[in-house]
């Protein structure tokens, strides 16, 4: 492989473009600027669009009448690298080991979006132009909910008019197995705080006569699920679209050992989930209620006999068609309030939220994508849904009136959001082939 490609990849990975923490703001901006330079360098006209948050990189070729218009979307922001001590090499000092590049963002999403860029670089070198009119939109806030991207889409709605959106920010079921995701889960967040006494108290002097907020919170949170893994919030499943038989059948036949893979990658002692569904169904087509973090009381070494003043928990719900995020948060709030034990007060604050997405893999462009993947990988594409969320995809539909092809390059062992995130060169290369094939098929 041309060393130049790897140089570009490493340069992009060296920016600590963590979107959630202000201390990385300089790196975020520098990363966006590097992309502008890179894209101008390959012959696209590129602008850095400021937003209320991190800037958006927007590049175009010269549009010609009579050609299809494609919007390729990706993100240059990354998740925080913590916990640092679990990395084998520093997260922002990329290394190549046994064919895999290790760094934060290697898969999610720098490797994937860069392979599109380099594919287009090759095409423009060989053919002078792309076969389509292109919009390339690379944002810096995907990992924090894409809050400012809808405004950008709205403002530039006419300019951004396109036939189809292409996104590579999802999974591949196995190495060498091309994969189209025709669905994503949504996500919505809720934070709770359970307060008892006005200060931390001596648990000998007060304990027994004043409610313990952490005990109360534990009790409350324990009511979220029943023992079969169903969510016990009243009405939670009312809008859930049942899985279609063709999907269940198709997923059952996928040539992968899902249970073994999940056991291995998670390291959990055993798998557990909602009764009556396979692991794939649980992740791709069923909603969840997760506790992402909780705190309160004494966290230091040893014992402290204290009755804490408060406890807090951070929850998110993954949503599936046709659940509505706001309605789900309302139901959850009602449920928690109803199950709040006496002696404490409960405060709740909803957070970011993004809708699910479901599209038809057999649409005209869905078929084009399937042909392109067959050409790039020499194999029929697997058609799957995803458990993760890319909230902006539903905004492409709502604001731009365009469907999205999710052509993922993330392997099951990519460690996205975890220590030792990695991306294989094999996929970096396949991504370039895929980009060429998909633009050619869409143009046809
Ligand atoms: N690339 C992921 C989304 C993803 C993950 C798709 C796994 C398919 C499989 C994306 O960058 C991401 O992590 N999104 C967040 C969105 C959230 C912060 C609103 C997610 O899913 O948690
Ligand atoms: Mn991510």
PDB file of C-alpha atoms in Angstrom, residues 17 19-20 25 28 51-56 73-78 138-150 391:
ATOM      1  CA  UNK A  17     -10.273  15.545  18.572  1.00  0.00           C
ATOM      2  CA  UNK A  19     -15.611  16.563  21.229  1.00  0.00           C
ATOM      3  CA  UNK A  20     -17.064  16.225  24.708  1.00  0.00           C
ATOM      4  CA  UNK A  25     -10.908  22.286  21.699  1.00  0.00           C
ATOM      5  CA  UNK A  28     -10.655  19.531  17.463  1.00  0.00           C
ATOM      6  CA  UNK A  51     -21.254  26.341  14.408  1.00  0.00           C
ATOM      7  CA  UNK A  52     -22.277  27.065  17.991  1.00  0.00           C
ATOM      8  CA  UNK A  53     -20.076  24.068  18.791  1.00  0.00           C
ATOM      9  CA  UNK A  54     -17.361  22.422  16.732  1.00  0.00           C
ATOM     10  CA  UNK A  55     -16.908  23.325  13.034  1.00  0.00           C
ATOM     11  CA  UNK A  56     -18.243  21.330  10.099  1.00  0.00           C
ATOM     12  CA  UNK A  73     -21.124  11.952   5.773  1.00  0.00           C
ATOM     13  CA  UNK A  74     -18.642  11.155   8.519  1.00  0.00           C
ATOM     14  CA  UNK A  75     -17.298  12.554  11.784  1.00  0.00           C
ATOM     15  CA  UNK A  76     -13.827  13.642  12.817  1.00  0.00           C
ATOM     16  CA  UNK A  77     -14.575  13.838  16.529  1.00  0.00           C
ATOM     17  CA  UNK A  78     -13.767  10.920  18.797  1.00  0.00           C
ATOM     18  CA  UNK A 138     -17.592  15.754   8.096  1.00  0.00           C
ATOM     19  CA  UNK A 139     -18.766  16.980  11.473  1.00  0.00           C
ATOM     20  CA  UNK A 140     -17.107  17.314  14.876  1.00  0.00           C
ATOM     21  CA  UNK A 141     -20.015  16.578  17.201  1.00  0.00           C
ATOM     22  CA  UNK A 142     -21.309  13.122  16.341  1.00  0.00           C
ATOM     23  CA  UNK A 143     -20.144  11.603  19.604  1.00  0.00           C
ATOM     24  CA  UNK A 144     -22.060  14.236  21.578  1.00  0.00           C
ATOM     25  CA  UNK A 145     -25.332  14.033  19.691  1.00  0.00           C
ATOM     26  CA  UNK A 146     -24.793  16.160  16.525  1.00  0.00           C
ATOM     27  CA  UNK A 147     -26.569  19.107  18.127  1.00  0.00           C
ATOM     28  CA  UNK A 148     -25.559  21.705  15.564  1.00  0.00           C
ATOM     29  CA  UNK A 149     -25.747  19.676  12.385  1.00  0.00           C
ATOM     30  CA  UNK A 150     -29.534  19.919  11.852  1.00  0.00           C
ATOM     31  CA  UNK A 391     -28.912  10.415  15.241  1.00  0.00           C
TER      32      UNK A 391
END
